[in-house]
Tab-separated table of C-alpha atoms in Angstrom:
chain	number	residue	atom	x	y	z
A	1	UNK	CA	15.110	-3.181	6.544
A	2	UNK	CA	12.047	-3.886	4.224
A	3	UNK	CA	13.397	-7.183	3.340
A	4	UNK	CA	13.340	-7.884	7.697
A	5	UNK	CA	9.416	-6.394	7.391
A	6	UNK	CA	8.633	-8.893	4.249
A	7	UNK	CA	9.819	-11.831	5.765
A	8	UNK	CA	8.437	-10.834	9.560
A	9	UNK	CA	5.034	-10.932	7.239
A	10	UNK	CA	5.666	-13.821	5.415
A	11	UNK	CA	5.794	-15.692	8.997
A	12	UNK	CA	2.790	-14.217	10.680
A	13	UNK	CA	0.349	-14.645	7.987
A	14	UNK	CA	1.845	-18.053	7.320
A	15	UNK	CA	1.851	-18.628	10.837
A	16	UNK	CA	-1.781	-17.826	11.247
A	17	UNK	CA	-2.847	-19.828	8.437
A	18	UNK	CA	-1.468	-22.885	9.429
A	19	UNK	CA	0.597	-22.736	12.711
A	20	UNK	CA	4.578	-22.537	13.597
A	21	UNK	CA	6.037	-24.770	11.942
A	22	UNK	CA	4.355	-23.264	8.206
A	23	UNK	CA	5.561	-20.300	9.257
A	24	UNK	CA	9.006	-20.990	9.710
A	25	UNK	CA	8.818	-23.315	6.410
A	26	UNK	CA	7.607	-19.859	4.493
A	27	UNK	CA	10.005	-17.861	6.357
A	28	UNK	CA	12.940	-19.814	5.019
A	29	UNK	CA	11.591	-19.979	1.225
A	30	UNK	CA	11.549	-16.630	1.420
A	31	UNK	CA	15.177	-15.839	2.767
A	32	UNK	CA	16.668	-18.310	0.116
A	33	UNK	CA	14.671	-16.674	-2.276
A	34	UNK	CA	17.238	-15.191	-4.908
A	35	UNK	CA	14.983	-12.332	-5.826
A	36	UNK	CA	14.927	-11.315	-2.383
A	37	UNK	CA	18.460	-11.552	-1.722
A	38	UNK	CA	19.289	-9.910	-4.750
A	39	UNK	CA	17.352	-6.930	-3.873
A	40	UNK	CA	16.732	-6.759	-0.147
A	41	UNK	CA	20.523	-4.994	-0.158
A	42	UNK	CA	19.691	-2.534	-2.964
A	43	UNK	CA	18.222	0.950	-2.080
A	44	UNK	CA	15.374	0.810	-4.266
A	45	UNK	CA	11.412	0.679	-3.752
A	46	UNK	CA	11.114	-2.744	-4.983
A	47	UNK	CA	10.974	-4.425	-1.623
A	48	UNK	CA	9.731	-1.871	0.040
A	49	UNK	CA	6.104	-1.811	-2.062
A	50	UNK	CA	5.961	-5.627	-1.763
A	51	UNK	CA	6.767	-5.879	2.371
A	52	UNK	CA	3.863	-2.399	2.457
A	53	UNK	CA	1.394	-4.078	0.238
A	54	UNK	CA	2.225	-7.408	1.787
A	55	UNK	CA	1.400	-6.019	5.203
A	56	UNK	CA	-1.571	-3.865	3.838
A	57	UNK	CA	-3.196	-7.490	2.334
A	58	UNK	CA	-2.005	-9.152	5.302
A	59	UNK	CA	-3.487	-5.851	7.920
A	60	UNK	CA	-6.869	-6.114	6.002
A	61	UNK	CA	-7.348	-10.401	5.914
A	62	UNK	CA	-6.863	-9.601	9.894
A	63	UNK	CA	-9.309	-7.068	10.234
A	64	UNK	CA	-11.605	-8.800	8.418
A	65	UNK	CA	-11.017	-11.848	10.902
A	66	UNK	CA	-10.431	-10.162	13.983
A	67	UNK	CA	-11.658	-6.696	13.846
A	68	UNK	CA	-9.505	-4.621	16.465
A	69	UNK	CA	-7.586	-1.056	15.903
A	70	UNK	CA	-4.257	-2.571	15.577
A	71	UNK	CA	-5.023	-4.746	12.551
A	72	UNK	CA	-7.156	-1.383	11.434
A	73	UNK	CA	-3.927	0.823	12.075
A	74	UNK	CA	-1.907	-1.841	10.243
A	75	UNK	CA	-3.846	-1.768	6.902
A	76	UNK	CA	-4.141	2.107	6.721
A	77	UNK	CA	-0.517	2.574	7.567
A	78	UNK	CA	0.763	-0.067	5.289
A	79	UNK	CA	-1.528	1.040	2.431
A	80	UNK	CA	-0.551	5.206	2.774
A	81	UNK	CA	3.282	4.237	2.384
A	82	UNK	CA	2.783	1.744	0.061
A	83	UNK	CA	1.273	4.423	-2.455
A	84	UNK	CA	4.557	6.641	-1.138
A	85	UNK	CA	6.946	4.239	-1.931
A	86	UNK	CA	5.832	2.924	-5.279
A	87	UNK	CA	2.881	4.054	-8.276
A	88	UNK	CA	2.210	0.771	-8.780
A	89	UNK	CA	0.894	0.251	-5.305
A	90	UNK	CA	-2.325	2.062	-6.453
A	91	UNK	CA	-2.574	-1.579	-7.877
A	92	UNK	CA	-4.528	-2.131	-4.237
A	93	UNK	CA	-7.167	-0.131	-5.159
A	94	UNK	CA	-9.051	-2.650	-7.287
A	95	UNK	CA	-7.665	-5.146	-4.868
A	96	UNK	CA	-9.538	-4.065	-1.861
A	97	UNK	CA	-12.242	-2.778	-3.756
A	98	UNK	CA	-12.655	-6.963	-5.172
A	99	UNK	CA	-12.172	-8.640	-1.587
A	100	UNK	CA	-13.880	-6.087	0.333
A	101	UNK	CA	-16.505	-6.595	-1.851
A	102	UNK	CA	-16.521	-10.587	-1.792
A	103	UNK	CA	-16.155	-10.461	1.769
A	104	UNK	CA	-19.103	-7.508	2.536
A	105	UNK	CA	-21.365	-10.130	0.193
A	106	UNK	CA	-20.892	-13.339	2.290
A	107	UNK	CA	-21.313	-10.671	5.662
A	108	UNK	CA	-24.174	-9.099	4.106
A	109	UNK	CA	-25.775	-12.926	3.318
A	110	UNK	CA	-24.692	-13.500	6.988
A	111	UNK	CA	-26.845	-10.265	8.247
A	112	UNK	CA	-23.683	-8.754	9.486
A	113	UNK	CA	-24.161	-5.350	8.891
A	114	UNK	CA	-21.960	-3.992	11.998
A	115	UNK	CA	-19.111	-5.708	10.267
A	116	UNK	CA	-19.547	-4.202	6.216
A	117	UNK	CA	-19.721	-0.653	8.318
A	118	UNK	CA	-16.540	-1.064	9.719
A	119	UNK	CA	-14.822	-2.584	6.364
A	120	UNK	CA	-16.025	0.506	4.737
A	121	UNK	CA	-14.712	2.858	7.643
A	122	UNK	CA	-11.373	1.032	7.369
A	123	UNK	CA	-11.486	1.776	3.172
A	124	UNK	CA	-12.582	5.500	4.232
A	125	UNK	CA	-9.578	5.877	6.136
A	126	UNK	CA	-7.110	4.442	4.207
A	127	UNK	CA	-8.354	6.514	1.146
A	128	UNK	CA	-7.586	9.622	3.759
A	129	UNK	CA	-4.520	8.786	5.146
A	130	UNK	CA	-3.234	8.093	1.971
A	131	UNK	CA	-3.922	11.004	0.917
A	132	UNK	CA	-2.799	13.206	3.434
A	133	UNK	CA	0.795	10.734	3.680
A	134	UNK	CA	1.166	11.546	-0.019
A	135	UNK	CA	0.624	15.110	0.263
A	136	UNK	CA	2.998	14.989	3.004
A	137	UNK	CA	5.769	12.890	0.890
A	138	UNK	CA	5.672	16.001	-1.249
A	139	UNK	CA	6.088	18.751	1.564
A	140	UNK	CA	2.686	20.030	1.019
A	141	UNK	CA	2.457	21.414	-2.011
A	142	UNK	CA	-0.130	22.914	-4.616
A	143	UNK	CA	2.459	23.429	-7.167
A	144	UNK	CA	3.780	21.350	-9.838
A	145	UNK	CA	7.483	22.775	-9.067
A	146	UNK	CA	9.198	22.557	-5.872
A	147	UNK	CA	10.461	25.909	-6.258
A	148	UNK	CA	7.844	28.275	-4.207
A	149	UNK	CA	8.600	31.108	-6.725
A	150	UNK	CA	8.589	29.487	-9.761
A	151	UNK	CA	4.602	29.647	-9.524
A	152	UNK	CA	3.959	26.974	-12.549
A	153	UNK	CA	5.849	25.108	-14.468
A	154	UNK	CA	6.736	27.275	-17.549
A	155	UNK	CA	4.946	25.560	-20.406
A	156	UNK	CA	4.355	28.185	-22.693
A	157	UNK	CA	8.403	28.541	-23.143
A	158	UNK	CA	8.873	24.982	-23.286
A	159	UNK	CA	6.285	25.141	-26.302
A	160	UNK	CA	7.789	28.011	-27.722
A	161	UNK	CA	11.398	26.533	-28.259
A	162	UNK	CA	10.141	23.233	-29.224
A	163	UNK	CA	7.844	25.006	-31.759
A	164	UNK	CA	10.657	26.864	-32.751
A	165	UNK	CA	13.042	23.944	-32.721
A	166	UNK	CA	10.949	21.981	-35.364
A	167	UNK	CA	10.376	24.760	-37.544
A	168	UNK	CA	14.718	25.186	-38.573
């Protein structure tokens, strides 16, 4: 399913960049790609995380462009399950922060104020949405244990026997 989303991106933003025909040429590099193949049919977050931070890069180079709520609902979606399906997704942290800075610059030399506002609205609320989809991932909780009365994880036993263990 992820591997479908990946390549679906690959076209568009190929597509946009430099018309049908590039976007069909990227969309078959892609499907012959043996990285792709050999892990599109695996259940594992590898494809996943690059189709969600594909499509959170892709969702934010639109909105930049275009403006508009969809490419807006794009990026924050894409960016909250990207950090769900993979750690290493918090990789687009620096990422945005380095092109949303580059790009509020050259507005900001432009006198496009209206424009860095809504860049840094967009930032706001994929910073809370990704939040809140994270919290969700893991039912809500406050706890370190998914057991509601386990309370905290019991460290002070865990010490104890491995204390105790090194000491015989």
């Amino acid at each position: 399913m992820f591997g479908l989303l990946l390549g679906a991106l690959v076209f568009l933003w190929a597509r946009d960049l430099w018309g049908p025909a590039a976007g069909l040429f990227a969309l078959a590099l892609i499907t012959f790609d043996p990285n792709l193949v050999a892990h599109a049919t695996l259940i594992t977050s590898d494809v996943a995380a690059a189709a969600l931070i594909l499509g959170a890069v892709y969702g934010l180079w639109r909105f930049r462009r275009l403006g508009g709520r969809r490419n807006a609902a794009l990026t924050v979606v894409c960016v909250s399950l990207a950090f769900t399906a993979k750690f290493s997704a918090l990789l687009l942290i620096p990422v945005f922060a380095g092109l949303v800075g580059v790009s509020g610059a050259r507005l900001w030399r432009q006198g496009r104020s209206r424009k860095i506002r809504d860049l840094g609205a967009l930032l706001l609320a994929c910073g809370i949405c990704s939040l809140v989809v994270v919290w969700a991932a893991y039912d809500f909780r406050f706890r370190a244990t998914a057991d509601r009365d386990a309370g905290t994880m019991p460290v002070e036993g865990v010490l104890k026997q491995v204390v105790l263990q090194r000491s015989e």
